Amino acid sequence: MAVYDVTMIPGDGIGPEVAEATRRVLEATGVKFNWDHRDIGMAALDKHGELIPQETLESIRKTKIGIKGPTTTPIGEGFRSVNVALRQELGLYANLRPGKTIKGVQSTFSDIDIVVVRENMQGMYSGVEFDAGKPETAEVIAKINELNNKKVDPSAAISIKIITEEATRKIATFAYEYARANKRKKVTIVHKANIMKFTDGLFLRVAQEVAARYPDIETNDRIIDNMCMQLMQKPDQYDVLVMANLYGDIVSDLVAGMVGGLGVAPGGNIGEGVAVFEPIHGSAPSHAGKNEANPTAMILSGAMMLRHLGELGAAIKVEQAVEQVIGVGTKVTYDLREDRDPSKAVGTSQMADAIIAAIHA
Ligand code: NAD
């Protein structure tokens, strides 16, 4: 039987608790793992003096697969977001965020099954920014004003949105390959090409070129604002959505809200031959160390990892066990209870115990 080398990054805040719950659930499937425990975020800053230690990156490059808890980004100048930096360092160009209704999780919506595919490396997250009032900003603005009819106010702060043909082709191909492999019927290209004619115009054009190679999958496109409204009005008409970075960040949280919030929303960051799975939620510092955080999002990220490894049977076991425990509703964390009463809820590790019992049942 295969033993999978996996880099395990517990992260900060509630991270270590939900990561431990996830490790136990994944092992309960019978799949064998050789965990390489590594630090990132505040835990790494304390121990190694840097937010993303080289040894953590090297471990993921070697194992090719990581599972990560949330990290706290320290507030203050000079700190990049750990997650953005990790995605850039490892070339994790595709962010995969499925939003699927779990019976028993409170939500205004029901029967949601939408997958957001977000470009992870460029767009508004290129990291090319110029602060207001700085000499280099004045230089950039002067050059823009020389080249462009529309003048930029010299007091402006500037962020550069970058969209390349190559990156768009990659993310669109990823979305269509995902759709085909997972028997999804439709891909919607989301953009704002009516206003951002060059950047989003390029995204739409290239994504449509890719779409032409997948005649078995229906394609349409939506302008981002209309997309948000339509998700509220007729979510059943949408299947896989592909979009640039910032739109994907926002729409995937919207979809997470439609299936009951951050506590149940998993995610994966996928590159060429390397992938890191992580819940969408943050480190929720106010819940840290209290054994009360909901482990579902990270456990479902673990199920996504199992699918990625080709362990489909084990992934389904985990997903069904999570659904069963939440469906019964007695051994769930406080946030999954209608009354949100912590005295009637169980803790993180007890919810994991219930999921493990359901796997073994
Ligand atoms: P957050 O996701 O930590 O918390 C938002 C709200 O959701 C809080 O009320 C929190 O209590 C609740 N919540 C989140 N996950 C939960 C869970 N599993 N169980 C129960 N309740 C849960 O977002 P935030 O407060 O904006 O950020 C806190 C820290 O996390 C910041 O430092 C931020 O930079 C970081 N962050 C990290 C990631 C990541 O590592 N992927 C993502 C988002 C935020």
Short mmCIF file of N, CA, C and O in Angstrom, two decimals, residues 130-216:
data_model
loop_
_atom_site.label_atom_id
_atom_site.label_comp_id
_atom_site.label_asym_id
_atom_site.label_seq_id
_atom_site.Cartn_x
_atom_site.Cartn_y
_atom_site.Cartn_z
N PHE A 130 2.15 51.31 -5.53
CA PHE A 130 2.90 52.54 -5.24
C PHE A 130 2.10 53.36 -4.24
O PHE A 130 0.93 53.68 -4.49
N ASP A 131 2.76 53.69 -3.14
CA ASP A 131 2.07 54.40 -2.06
C ASP A 131 1.91 55.89 -2.40
O ASP A 131 2.79 56.48 -3.06
N ALA A 132 0.82 56.47 -1.90
CA ALA A 132 0.56 57.90 -2.15
C ALA A 132 1.69 58.76 -1.58
O ALA A 132 2.22 58.48 -0.50
N GLY A 133 2.08 59.75 -2.35
CA GLY A 133 3.03 60.74 -1.85
C GLY A 133 4.50 60.35 -1.93
O GLY A 133 5.38 61.12 -1.54
N LYS A 134 4.81 59.16 -2.44
CA LYS A 134 6.22 58.72 -2.53
C LYS A 134 6.83 59.20 -3.85
O LYS A 134 6.12 59.30 -4.86
N PRO A 135 8.17 59.47 -3.85
CA PRO A 135 8.79 59.97 -5.09
C PRO A 135 8.62 59.01 -6.28
O PRO A 135 8.37 59.44 -7.41
N GLU A 136 8.74 57.69 -6.00
CA GLU A 136 8.61 56.74 -7.12
C GLU A 136 7.18 56.75 -7.69
O GLU A 136 6.96 56.55 -8.88
N THR A 137 6.21 57.04 -6.79
CA THR A 137 4.82 57.11 -7.25
C THR A 137 4.66 58.31 -8.19
O THR A 137 3.99 58.22 -9.24
N ALA A 138 5.28 59.42 -7.80
CA ALA A 138 5.21 60.64 -8.63
C ALA A 138 5.80 60.35 -10.01
O ALA A 138 5.25 60.77 -11.05
N GLU A 139 6.90 59.59 -10.03
CA GLU A 139 7.54 59.24 -11.32
C GLU A 139 6.60 58.40 -12.19
O GLU A 139 6.46 58.63 -13.39
N VAL A 140 5.98 57.39 -11.54
CA VAL A 140 5.06 56.52 -12.29
C VAL A 140 3.89 57.34 -12.84
O VAL A 140 3.52 57.22 -14.02
N ILE A 141 3.34 58.22 -11.99
CA ILE A 141 2.18 59.02 -12.42
C ILE A 141 2.58 59.96 -13.55
O ILE A 141 1.84 60.12 -14.54
N ALA A 142 3.77 60.55 -13.43
CA ALA A 142 4.22 61.46 -14.49
C ALA A 142 4.32 60.71 -15.82
O ALA A 142 3.91 61.22 -16.88
N LYS A 143 4.85 59.48 -15.77
CA LYS A 143 5.00 58.69 -17.00
C LYS A 143 3.62 58.32 -17.57
O LYS A 143 3.40 58.41 -18.79
N ILE A 144 2.71 57.92 -16.68
CA ILE A 144 1.35 57.57 -17.15
C ILE A 144 0.72 58.79 -17.82
O ILE A 144 0.15 58.71 -18.91
N ASN A 145 0.85 59.94 -17.17
CA ASN A 145 0.22 61.16 -17.70
C ASN A 145 0.83 61.59 -19.03
O ASN A 145 0.17 62.21 -19.86
N GLU A 146 2.10 61.20 -19.22
CA GLU A 146 2.75 61.51 -20.50
C GLU A 146 2.20 60.61 -21.61
O GLU A 146 2.03 61.03 -22.75
N LEU A 147 1.89 59.35 -21.24
CA LEU A 147 1.51 58.36 -22.26
C LEU A 147 0.00 58.23 -22.47
O LEU A 147 -0.44 57.68 -23.47
N ASN A 148 -0.79 58.69 -21.50
CA ASN A 148 -2.22 58.39 -21.52
C ASN A 148 -3.04 59.68 -21.53
O ASN A 148 -2.67 60.66 -20.87
N ASN A 149 -4.14 59.68 -22.27
CA ASN A 149 -4.99 60.87 -22.32
C ASN A 149 -5.68 61.13 -20.99
O ASN A 149 -5.85 62.26 -20.57
N LYS A 150 -6.07 60.03 -20.33
CA LYS A 150 -6.76 60.18 -19.04
C LYS A 150 -5.69 60.43 -17.98
O LYS A 150 -4.76 59.63 -17.82
N LYS A 151 -5.80 61.55 -17.27
CA LYS A 151 -4.74 61.95 -16.34
C LYS A 151 -4.99 61.40 -14.93
O LYS A 151 -6.12 61.38 -14.45
N VAL A 152 -3.91 60.96 -14.31
CA VAL A 152 -3.99 60.43 -12.94
C VAL A 152 -3.65 61.57 -11.98
O VAL A 152 -2.67 62.29 -12.17
N ASP A 153 -4.46 61.69 -10.92
CA ASP A 153 -4.20 62.71 -9.89
C ASP A 153 -2.84 62.42 -9.23
O ASP A 153 -2.61 61.29 -8.77
N PRO A 154 -1.95 63.41 -9.14
CA PRO A 154 -0.61 63.16 -8.57
C PRO A 154 -0.64 62.69 -7.11
O PRO A 154 0.35 62.14 -6.62
N SER A 155 -1.76 62.88 -6.42
CA SER A 155 -1.80 62.45 -5.01
C SER A 155 -2.25 60.97 -4.87
O SER A 155 -2.39 60.47 -3.75
N ALA A 156 -2.45 60.29 -6.00
CA ALA A 156 -3.03 58.93 -5.95
C ALA A 156 -2.06 57.88 -5.41
O ALA A 156 -0.84 58.01 -5.54
N ALA A 157 -2.63 56.84 -4.82
CA ALA A 157 -1.91 55.58 -4.59
C ALA A 157 -2.28 54.69 -5.77
O ALA A 157 -3.37 54.81 -6.32
N ILE A 158 -1.33 53.81 -6.17
CA ILE A 158 -1.57 53.04 -7.40
C ILE A 158 -1.31 51.54 -7.18
O ILE A 158 -0.29 51.17 -6.60
N SER A 159 -2.24 50.73 -7.65
CA SER A 159 -2.01 49.28 -7.72
C SER A 159 -2.07 48.88 -9.18
O SER A 159 -2.96 49.31 -9.91
N ILE A 160 -1.15 48.04 -9.59
CA ILE A 160 -1.12 47.62 -11.00
C ILE A 160 -1.77 46.25 -11.14
O ILE A 160 -1.39 45.29 -10.45
N LYS A 161 -2.74 46.18 -12.04
CA LYS A 161 -3.40 44.90 -12.32
C LYS A 161 -2.68 44.26 -13.51
O LYS A 161 -2.55 44.89 -14.55
N ILE A 162 -2.25 43.03 -13.31
CA ILE A 162 -1.51 42.36 -14.39
C ILE A 162 -2.25 41.10 -14.83
O ILE A 162 -2.58 40.24 -14.00
N ILE A 163 -2.55 41.03 -16.11
CA ILE A 163 -3.18 39.84 -16.67
C ILE A 163 -2.37 39.45 -17.90
O ILE A 163 -2.22 40.26 -18.82
N THR A 164 -1.83 38.24 -17.90
CA THR A 164 -1.09 37.80 -19.09
C THR A 164 -1.87 36.70 -19.81
O THR A 164 -2.69 36.00 -19.20
N GLU A 165 -1.54 36.57 -21.09
CA GLU A 165 -2.18 35.53 -21.89
C GLU A 165 -1.82 34.15 -21.34
O GLU A 165 -2.67 33.28 -21.20
N GLU A 166 -0.53 33.99 -20.97
CA GLU A 166 -0.06 32.68 -20.51
C GLU A 166 -0.78 32.25 -19.23
O GLU A 166 -1.28 31.12 -19.13
N ALA A 167 -0.87 33.17 -18.26
CA ALA A 167 -1.51 32.81 -16.98
C ALA A 167 -3.00 32.57 -17.18
O ALA A 167 -3.59 31.69 -16.53
N THR A 168 -3.62 33.33 -18.07
CA THR A 168 -5.06 33.15 -18.31
C THR A 168 -5.31 31.80 -18.98
O THR A 168 -6.23 31.07 -18.62
N ARG A 169 -4.42 31.47 -19.93
CA ARG A 169 -4.57 30.18 -20.62
C ARG A 169 -4.46 29.03 -19.61
O ARG A 169 -5.22 28.07 -19.64
N LYS A 170 -3.50 29.19 -18.67
CA LYS A 170 -3.29 28.14 -17.67
C LYS A 170 -4.50 27.98 -16.76
O LYS A 170 -4.97 26.87 -16.52
N ILE A 171 -5.04 29.09 -16.28
CA ILE A 171 -6.16 28.96 -15.32
C ILE A 171 -7.43 28.50 -16.04
O ILE A 171 -8.19 27.70 -15.49
N ALA A 172 -7.62 28.96 -17.26
CA ALA A 172 -8.81 28.53 -17.99
C ALA A 172 -8.70 27.03 -18.31
O ALA A 172 -9.67 26.27 -18.15
N THR A 173 -7.52 26.60 -18.72
CA THR A 173 -7.32 25.17 -19.01
C THR A 173 -7.56 24.35 -17.74
O THR A 173 -8.22 23.30 -17.78
N PHE A 174 -7.06 24.86 -16.61
CA PHE A 174 -7.28 24.17 -15.34
C PHE A 174 -8.78 24.01 -15.08
O PHE A 174 -9.25 22.93 -14.70
N ALA A 175 -9.54 25.10 -15.28
CA ALA A 175 -10.98 25.07 -15.00
C ALA A 175 -11.68 24.04 -15.89
O ALA A 175 -12.53 23.26 -15.42
N TYR A 176 -11.32 24.01 -17.18
CA TYR A 176 -11.99 23.06 -18.09
C TYR A 176 -11.56 21.63 -17.82
O TYR A 176 -12.38 20.71 -17.88
N GLU A 177 -10.27 21.44 -17.51
CA GLU A 177 -9.82 20.08 -17.18
C GLU A 177 -10.51 19.60 -15.91
O GLU A 177 -10.91 18.45 -15.81
N TYR A 178 -10.65 20.51 -14.93
CA TYR A 178 -11.33 20.16 -13.69
C TYR A 178 -12.78 19.78 -13.99
O TYR A 178 -13.29 18.77 -13.49
N ALA A 179 -13.43 20.61 -14.83
CA ALA A 179 -14.83 20.36 -15.16
C ALA A 179 -14.98 18.98 -15.81
O ALA A 179 -15.85 18.19 -15.44
N ARG A 180 -14.08 18.68 -16.75
CA ARG A 180 -14.17 17.40 -17.46
C ARG A 180 -13.92 16.24 -16.51
O ARG A 180 -14.70 15.28 -16.46
N ALA A 181 -12.86 16.34 -15.70
CA ALA A 181 -12.50 15.24 -14.80
C ALA A 181 -13.57 15.01 -13.74
O ALA A 181 -13.73 13.90 -13.24
N ASN A 182 -14.31 16.05 -13.38
CA ASN A 182 -15.29 15.93 -12.30
C ASN A 182 -16.73 15.92 -12.82
O ASN A 182 -17.67 16.14 -12.07
N LYS A 183 -16.84 15.66 -14.14
CA LYS A 183 -18.16 15.52 -14.78
C LYS A 183 -19.07 16.72 -14.51
O LYS A 183 -20.27 16.59 -14.28
N ARG A 184 -18.48 17.91 -14.57
CA ARG A 184 -19.28 19.13 -14.43
C ARG A 184 -19.71 19.54 -15.84
O ARG A 184 -19.02 19.23 -16.82
N LYS A 185 -20.83 20.26 -15.91
CA LYS A 185 -21.42 20.49 -17.23
C LYS A 185 -21.08 21.84 -17.85
O LYS A 185 -21.08 22.00 -19.07
N LYS A 186 -20.82 22.83 -16.98
CA LYS A 186 -20.73 24.18 -17.53
C LYS A 186 -19.60 24.97 -16.86
O LYS A 186 -19.37 24.82 -15.66
N VAL A 187 -18.93 25.82 -17.64
CA VAL A 187 -17.95 26.76 -17.07
C VAL A 187 -18.41 28.17 -17.42
O VAL A 187 -18.74 28.46 -18.57
N THR A 188 -18.45 29.04 -16.41
CA THR A 188 -18.79 30.45 -16.62
C THR A 188 -17.52 31.29 -16.45
O THR A 188 -16.86 31.19 -15.41
N ILE A 189 -17.21 32.07 -17.46
CA ILE A 189 -16.03 32.95 -17.39
C ILE A 189 -16.52 34.28 -16.80
O ILE A 189 -17.43 34.91 -17.34
N VAL A 190 -15.92 34.69 -15.69
CA VAL A 190 -16.38 35.89 -14.98
C VAL A 190 -15.35 37.00 -15.16
O VAL A 190 -14.15 36.77 -15.01
N HIS A 191 -15.82 38.22 -15.47
CA HIS A 191 -14.90 39.29 -15.86
C HIS A 191 -15.58 40.65 -15.74
O HIS A 191 -16.76 40.74 -15.34
N LYS A 192 -14.85 41.68 -16.13
CA LYS A 192 -15.44 43.03 -16.22
C LYS A 192 -14.87 43.67 -17.49
O LYS A 192 -14.32 44.78 -17.48
N ALA A 193 -14.98 42.90 -18.58
CA ALA A 193 -14.33 43.31 -19.83
C ALA A 193 -15.01 44.52 -20.47
O ALA A 193 -14.42 45.16 -21.34
N ASN A 194 -16.23 44.82 -20.01
CA ASN A 194 -16.89 46.01 -20.56
C ASN A 194 -16.21 47.29 -20.09
O ASN A 194 -16.26 48.31 -20.77
N ILE A 195 -15.56 47.26 -18.94
CA ILE A 195 -14.89 48.44 -18.41
C ILE A 195 -13.37 48.31 -18.57
O ILE A 195 -12.71 49.21 -19.08
N MET A 196 -12.81 47.17 -18.10
CA MET A 196 -11.36 46.96 -18.22
C MET A 196 -11.10 46.20 -19.51
O MET A 196 -10.90 44.98 -19.51
N LYS A 197 -11.11 46.97 -20.60
CA LYS A 197 -11.12 46.35 -21.93
C LYS A 197 -9.83 45.60 -22.23
O LYS A 197 -9.84 44.62 -22.95
N PHE A 198 -8.72 46.08 -21.69
CA PHE A 198 -7.45 45.42 -22.01
C PHE A 198 -7.19 44.23 -21.10
O PHE A 198 -6.98 43.12 -21.57
N THR A 199 -7.20 44.46 -19.76
CA THR A 199 -6.87 43.35 -18.86
C THR A 199 -7.99 42.29 -18.87
O THR A 199 -7.76 41.13 -19.22
N ASP A 200 -9.20 42.69 -18.51
CA ASP A 200 -10.28 41.70 -18.48
C ASP A 200 -10.70 41.29 -19.89
O ASP A 200 -11.17 40.16 -20.10
N GLY A 201 -10.49 42.18 -20.84
CA GLY A 201 -10.76 41.85 -22.24
C GLY A 201 -9.88 40.68 -22.67
O GLY A 201 -10.34 39.73 -23.30
N LEU A 202 -8.60 40.76 -22.28
CA LEU A 202 -7.66 39.67 -22.61
C LEU A 202 -8.09 38.38 -21.89
O LEU A 202 -8.11 37.30 -22.49
N PHE A 203 -8.46 38.50 -20.63
CA PHE A 203 -8.87 37.32 -19.85
C PHE A 203 -10.05 36.62 -20.54
O PHE A 203 -10.03 35.40 -20.74
N LEU A 204 -11.04 37.41 -20.93
CA LEU A 204 -12.24 36.84 -21.57
C LEU A 204 -11.88 36.19 -22.91
O LEU A 204 -12.28 35.06 -23.19
N ARG A 205 -11.10 36.92 -23.71
CA ARG A 205 -10.78 36.39 -25.05
C ARG A 205 -9.99 35.08 -24.95
O ARG A 205 -10.34 34.09 -25.60
N VAL A 206 -8.98 35.05 -24.09
CA VAL A 206 -8.14 33.85 -24.00
C VAL A 206 -8.93 32.69 -23.39
O VAL A 206 -8.83 31.55 -23.85
N ALA A 207 -9.75 33.00 -22.38
CA ALA A 207 -10.55 31.93 -21.76
C ALA A 207 -11.54 31.36 -22.80
O ALA A 207 -11.78 30.14 -22.83
N GLN A 208 -12.07 32.22 -23.64
CA GLN A 208 -12.99 31.73 -24.69
C GLN A 208 -12.25 30.87 -25.71
O GLN A 208 -12.79 29.89 -26.23
N GLU A 209 -11.00 31.24 -26.01
CA GLU A 209 -10.20 30.40 -26.93
C GLU A 209 -9.99 29.01 -26.33
O GLU A 209 -10.09 28.00 -27.01
N VAL A 210 -9.70 28.98 -25.03
CA VAL A 210 -9.52 27.68 -24.35
C VAL A 210 -10.85 26.91 -24.39
O VAL A 210 -10.87 25.71 -24.69
N ALA A 211 -11.95 27.62 -24.13
CA ALA A 211 -13.28 26.98 -24.11
C ALA A 211 -13.57 26.25 -25.41
O ALA A 211 -14.18 25.17 -25.41
N ALA A 212 -13.10 26.82 -26.52
CA ALA A 212 -13.37 26.22 -27.84
C ALA A 212 -12.78 24.82 -27.95
O ALA A 212 -13.23 24.01 -28.77
N ARG A 213 -11.77 24.53 -27.12
CA ARG A 213 -11.16 23.18 -27.16
C ARG A 213 -11.96 22.17 -26.34
O ARG A 213 -11.60 21.00 -26.27
N TYR A 214 -13.00 22.63 -25.66
CA TYR A 214 -13.81 21.74 -24.80
C TYR A 214 -15.28 21.80 -25.20
O TYR A 214 -16.12 22.28 -24.45
N PRO A 215 -15.59 21.31 -26.41
CA PRO A 215 -16.97 21.40 -26.89
C PRO A 215 -17.95 20.59 -26.05
O PRO A 215 -19.17 20.82 -26.10
N ASP A 216 -17.44 19.63 -25.27
CA ASP A 216 -18.30 18.80 -24.42
C ASP A 216 -18.78 19.56 -23.19
O ASP A 216 -19.67 19.10 -22.47
#
